[in-house]
Amino acid sequence: MKKNKLLIIGLIVTLSLMIIIVALTFFELQRDYFSNTIKNAEGEVLYEISSNATEYQKLIFTELSDVIENEGTPQEYAGSVVKNYVADFYTWSNKKGTYDIGGMQYVYQPEIVNIYNYAKDFFYRDLSYNIQTLGTENLLEVENVEITFSDFNAKIEYNGQMYQSFYVTASWTYVQKEGFDTTGYQTSGEFSLIDRDGKIEIYRYYGE
């Protein structure tokens, strides 16, 4: 009986240590992956940027932070969200594989699974293969994003709630790299966004 108790105690201690190690490992991975955050007035994290972001991504992430901190117009806020989404989603040069879909933090949460799965099955489908054959650094990298239109749209009912919506159009270019032809890849799109409790997010995206 005493041996059984000692065995149970030993198992509990071992499991506890394993949970602590896993939690610490996850924390370290998160800390390594995200190098900077944008928070609201209550200290809640709105957006994060990965530690391996391109220089252009870092630049426009700072622009988004400035728009929020300096209380820019809602149109500027919506446009900046789209710029950051495009720069992350359409850049492959800092991704780890087909599963590493960029821009999801800028998407309205109930739509993340749909957009993630669609991207994984189509735009990101061959990314792992391209990384192996061409090298990550030689793949798509967004060079610049231009917001061509950004304004209020009608209030909409979405998932049983009313939201202020925005309509934004954008065009973008890619860094030209030897050995990778960017011809045929998407360079413009239309976006619908909503203001969800002070955080603007993409809920619809219409390609070329």
Short mmCIF file of C-alpha atoms in Angstrom, two decimals:
data_model
loop_
_atom_site.label_atom_id
_atom_site.label_comp_id
_atom_site.label_asym_id
_atom_site.label_seq_id
_atom_site.Cartn_x
_atom_site.Cartn_y
_atom_site.Cartn_z
CA MET A 1 0.00 0.00 0.00
CA LYS A 2 2.81 2.36 0.94
CA LYS A 3 4.61 1.58 -2.33
CA ASN A 4 1.46 2.39 -4.31
CA LYS A 5 1.14 5.75 -2.55
CA LEU A 6 4.78 6.58 -3.28
CA LEU A 7 4.26 5.55 -6.91
CA ILE A 8 1.19 7.79 -7.24
CA ILE A 9 3.04 10.71 -5.62
CA GLY A 10 5.96 10.14 -7.97
CA LEU A 11 3.66 10.15 -11.00
CA ILE A 12 1.96 13.36 -9.86
CA VAL A 13 5.31 15.09 -9.36
CA THR A 14 6.54 13.88 -12.77
CA LEU A 15 3.36 15.04 -14.54
CA SER A 16 3.51 18.41 -12.78
CA LEU A 17 7.10 18.91 -13.88
CA MET A 18 6.20 17.95 -17.46
CA ILE A 19 3.32 20.48 -17.50
CA ILE A 20 5.62 23.20 -16.18
CA ILE A 21 8.28 22.40 -18.81
CA VAL A 22 5.70 22.41 -21.63
CA ALA A 23 4.24 25.71 -20.41
CA LEU A 24 7.67 27.33 -20.18
CA THR A 25 8.60 26.01 -23.63
CA PHE A 26 5.39 27.42 -25.11
CA PHE A 27 6.06 30.77 -23.44
CA GLU A 28 9.56 30.87 -24.87
CA LEU A 29 8.27 30.02 -28.36
CA GLN A 30 5.66 32.77 -28.12
CA ARG A 31 8.25 35.25 -26.90
CA ASP A 32 10.57 34.34 -29.77
CA TYR A 33 7.83 34.45 -32.38
CA PHE A 34 6.32 37.79 -31.44
CA SER A 35 8.74 40.65 -31.05
CA ASN A 36 6.34 43.57 -30.58
CA THR A 37 2.70 44.22 -29.76
CA ILE A 38 0.05 46.91 -30.09
CA LYS A 39 -2.24 47.27 -27.07
CA ASN A 40 -5.40 49.24 -26.39
CA ALA A 41 -5.90 51.66 -23.50
CA GLU A 42 -6.84 48.76 -21.20
CA GLY A 43 -3.58 46.95 -21.95
CA GLU A 44 -5.16 44.23 -24.06
CA VAL A 45 -3.09 43.04 -27.02
CA LEU A 46 -4.67 44.00 -30.33
CA TYR A 47 -1.98 42.99 -32.82
CA GLU A 48 1.46 41.37 -32.75
CA ILE A 49 4.35 41.19 -35.19
CA SER A 50 6.62 38.18 -35.61
CA SER A 51 10.29 38.39 -34.74
CA ASN A 52 11.24 37.43 -38.32
CA ALA A 53 9.11 40.13 -39.96
CA THR A 54 10.53 41.84 -43.02
CA GLU A 55 11.75 45.42 -42.75
CA TYR A 56 8.69 46.58 -44.64
CA GLN A 57 6.39 44.71 -42.26
CA LYS A 58 8.10 46.36 -39.30
CA LEU A 59 7.65 49.77 -40.92
CA ILE A 60 3.92 49.47 -41.54
CA PHE A 61 3.33 47.80 -38.16
CA THR A 62 4.82 50.93 -36.60
CA GLU A 63 2.48 53.01 -38.78
CA LEU A 64 -0.49 51.01 -37.48
CA SER A 65 0.69 51.55 -33.91
CA ASP A 66 0.96 55.29 -34.53
CA VAL A 67 -2.54 55.46 -36.03
CA ILE A 68 -4.02 53.77 -32.95
CA GLU A 69 -1.90 55.63 -30.40
CA ASN A 70 -2.57 59.03 -31.99
CA GLU A 71 -6.26 58.25 -32.55
CA GLY A 72 -6.17 58.51 -36.32
CA THR A 73 -9.37 58.40 -38.32
CA PRO A 74 -11.26 55.08 -38.59
CA GLN A 75 -10.53 55.14 -42.34
CA GLU A 76 -6.79 55.38 -41.65
CA TYR A 77 -7.06 52.59 -39.08
CA ALA A 78 -8.92 50.29 -41.51
CA GLY A 79 -6.45 51.03 -44.30
CA SER A 80 -3.48 50.32 -42.05
CA VAL A 81 -4.95 46.97 -40.98
CA VAL A 82 -5.30 45.97 -44.64
CA LYS A 83 -1.69 47.01 -45.38
CA ASN A 84 -0.39 44.85 -42.55
CA TYR A 85 -2.57 41.91 -43.55
CA VAL A 86 -1.45 42.01 -47.18
CA ALA A 87 2.23 42.40 -46.30
CA ASP A 88 2.10 39.35 -44.02
CA PHE A 89 -0.28 37.09 -45.96
CA TYR A 90 1.40 37.55 -49.35
CA THR A 91 4.96 37.27 -48.05
CA TRP A 92 6.45 33.77 -48.13
CA SER A 93 10.09 34.68 -47.51
CA ASN A 94 9.71 34.50 -43.71
CA LYS A 95 7.32 31.55 -43.46
CA LYS A 96 8.13 28.04 -42.21
CA GLY A 97 5.77 26.00 -44.35
CA THR A 98 2.27 25.48 -45.73
CA TYR A 99 0.76 25.68 -42.24
CA ASP A 100 2.36 29.08 -41.47
CA ILE A 101 -0.37 31.37 -42.83
CA GLY A 102 0.33 35.08 -42.48
CA GLY A 103 -2.06 37.84 -41.47
CA MET A 104 -4.52 35.81 -39.39
CA GLN A 105 -4.31 38.20 -36.45
CA TYR A 106 -6.01 40.85 -38.61
CA VAL A 107 -8.99 38.60 -39.38
CA TYR A 108 -12.29 38.59 -37.48
CA GLN A 109 -12.02 35.57 -35.17
CA PRO A 110 -15.09 33.59 -36.38
CA GLU A 111 -13.68 33.73 -39.93
CA ILE A 112 -10.10 32.68 -39.13
CA VAL A 113 -10.67 28.94 -39.61
CA ASN A 114 -12.35 29.45 -43.00
CA ILE A 115 -9.67 31.81 -44.31
CA TYR A 116 -6.84 29.72 -42.86
CA ASN A 117 -8.08 26.48 -44.44
CA TYR A 118 -8.74 28.13 -47.78
CA ALA A 119 -5.25 29.65 -47.84
CA LYS A 120 -3.64 26.36 -46.80
CA ASP A 121 -5.44 24.48 -49.57
CA PHE A 122 -4.75 27.03 -52.31
CA PHE A 123 -2.33 29.97 -52.01
CA TYR A 124 -0.08 28.27 -49.44
CA ARG A 125 -0.54 24.73 -50.77
CA ASP A 126 2.91 24.37 -52.38
CA LEU A 127 4.84 26.58 -49.98
CA SER A 128 6.64 23.76 -48.17
CA TYR A 129 7.76 22.33 -51.51
CA ASN A 130 8.88 25.76 -52.74
CA ILE A 131 10.90 26.28 -49.55
CA GLN A 132 12.69 22.97 -50.08
CA THR A 133 13.41 23.50 -53.76
CA LEU A 134 14.01 27.26 -53.98
CA GLY A 135 14.86 28.37 -50.47
CA THR A 136 12.71 30.58 -48.25
CA GLU A 137 14.70 33.74 -48.94
CA ASN A 138 14.00 33.46 -52.68
CA LEU A 139 10.22 33.38 -52.40
CA LEU A 140 7.47 36.01 -52.51
CA GLU A 141 8.02 39.14 -50.45
CA VAL A 142 5.68 42.12 -50.46
CA GLU A 143 7.63 45.29 -51.20
CA ASN A 144 4.93 47.94 -50.89
CA VAL A 145 1.17 48.22 -50.29
CA GLU A 146 -0.92 51.17 -51.45
CA ILE A 147 -4.39 51.82 -50.07
CA THR A 148 -6.42 53.06 -53.03
CA PHE A 149 -9.69 53.58 -51.15
CA SER A 150 -10.81 53.43 -47.52
CA ASP A 151 -14.14 54.63 -46.14
CA PHE A 152 -17.12 53.82 -43.98
CA ASN A 153 -19.62 51.32 -45.26
CA ALA A 154 -23.11 50.56 -44.01
CA LYS A 155 -23.59 49.09 -40.55
CA ILE A 156 -24.04 45.35 -40.83
CA GLU A 157 -25.46 42.53 -38.77
CA TYR A 158 -22.93 39.78 -38.37
CA ASN A 159 -23.36 36.74 -36.13
CA GLY A 160 -26.33 38.43 -34.47
CA GLN A 161 -24.55 41.72 -33.68
CA MET A 162 -24.46 45.12 -35.38
CA TYR A 163 -21.07 46.47 -36.47
CA GLN A 164 -19.73 49.52 -38.25
CA SER A 165 -18.15 48.27 -41.44
CA PHE A 166 -15.49 49.63 -43.79
CA TYR A 167 -14.65 49.07 -47.44
CA VAL A 168 -10.98 49.19 -48.43
CA THR A 169 -9.19 48.55 -51.71
CA ALA A 170 -5.45 48.00 -52.03
CA SER A 171 -2.74 47.21 -54.55
CA TRP A 172 0.74 45.88 -53.89
CA THR A 173 4.07 44.98 -55.45
CA TYR A 174 6.64 42.28 -54.76
CA VAL A 175 10.39 42.37 -54.39
CA GLN A 176 11.88 41.12 -57.66
CA LYS A 177 14.17 38.18 -57.00
CA GLU A 178 16.34 36.25 -59.39
CA GLY A 179 14.94 32.81 -60.07
CA PHE A 180 11.39 33.53 -58.89
CA ASP A 181 8.87 35.04 -61.30
CA THR A 182 6.14 37.02 -59.52
CA THR A 183 4.08 37.38 -62.70
CA GLY A 184 0.58 36.04 -62.19
CA TYR A 185 0.53 36.46 -58.42
CA GLN A 186 -2.20 38.63 -56.98
CA THR A 187 -1.44 42.36 -56.77
CA SER A 188 -4.76 43.92 -55.70
CA GLY A 189 -7.87 43.18 -53.69
CA GLU A 190 -11.00 44.50 -51.99
CA PHE A 191 -11.63 44.13 -48.27
CA SER A 192 -14.59 44.49 -45.92
CA LEU A 193 -13.77 45.17 -42.29
CA ILE A 194 -15.72 45.63 -39.06
CA ASP A 195 -15.11 47.60 -35.90
CA ARG A 196 -15.48 45.04 -33.13
CA ASP A 197 -15.40 46.85 -29.79
CA GLY A 198 -12.69 49.24 -30.95
CA LYS A 199 -10.62 46.67 -32.86
CA ILE A 200 -10.90 46.78 -36.65
CA GLU A 201 -10.67 43.37 -38.35
CA ILE A 202 -11.13 41.88 -41.81
CA TYR A 203 -14.19 39.71 -42.29
CA ARG A 204 -14.44 39.53 -46.09
CA TYR A 205 -11.81 39.58 -48.81
CA TYR A 206 -12.44 39.75 -52.55
CA GLY A 207 -9.51 38.98 -54.83
CA GLU A 208 -8.81 39.95 -58.40
#
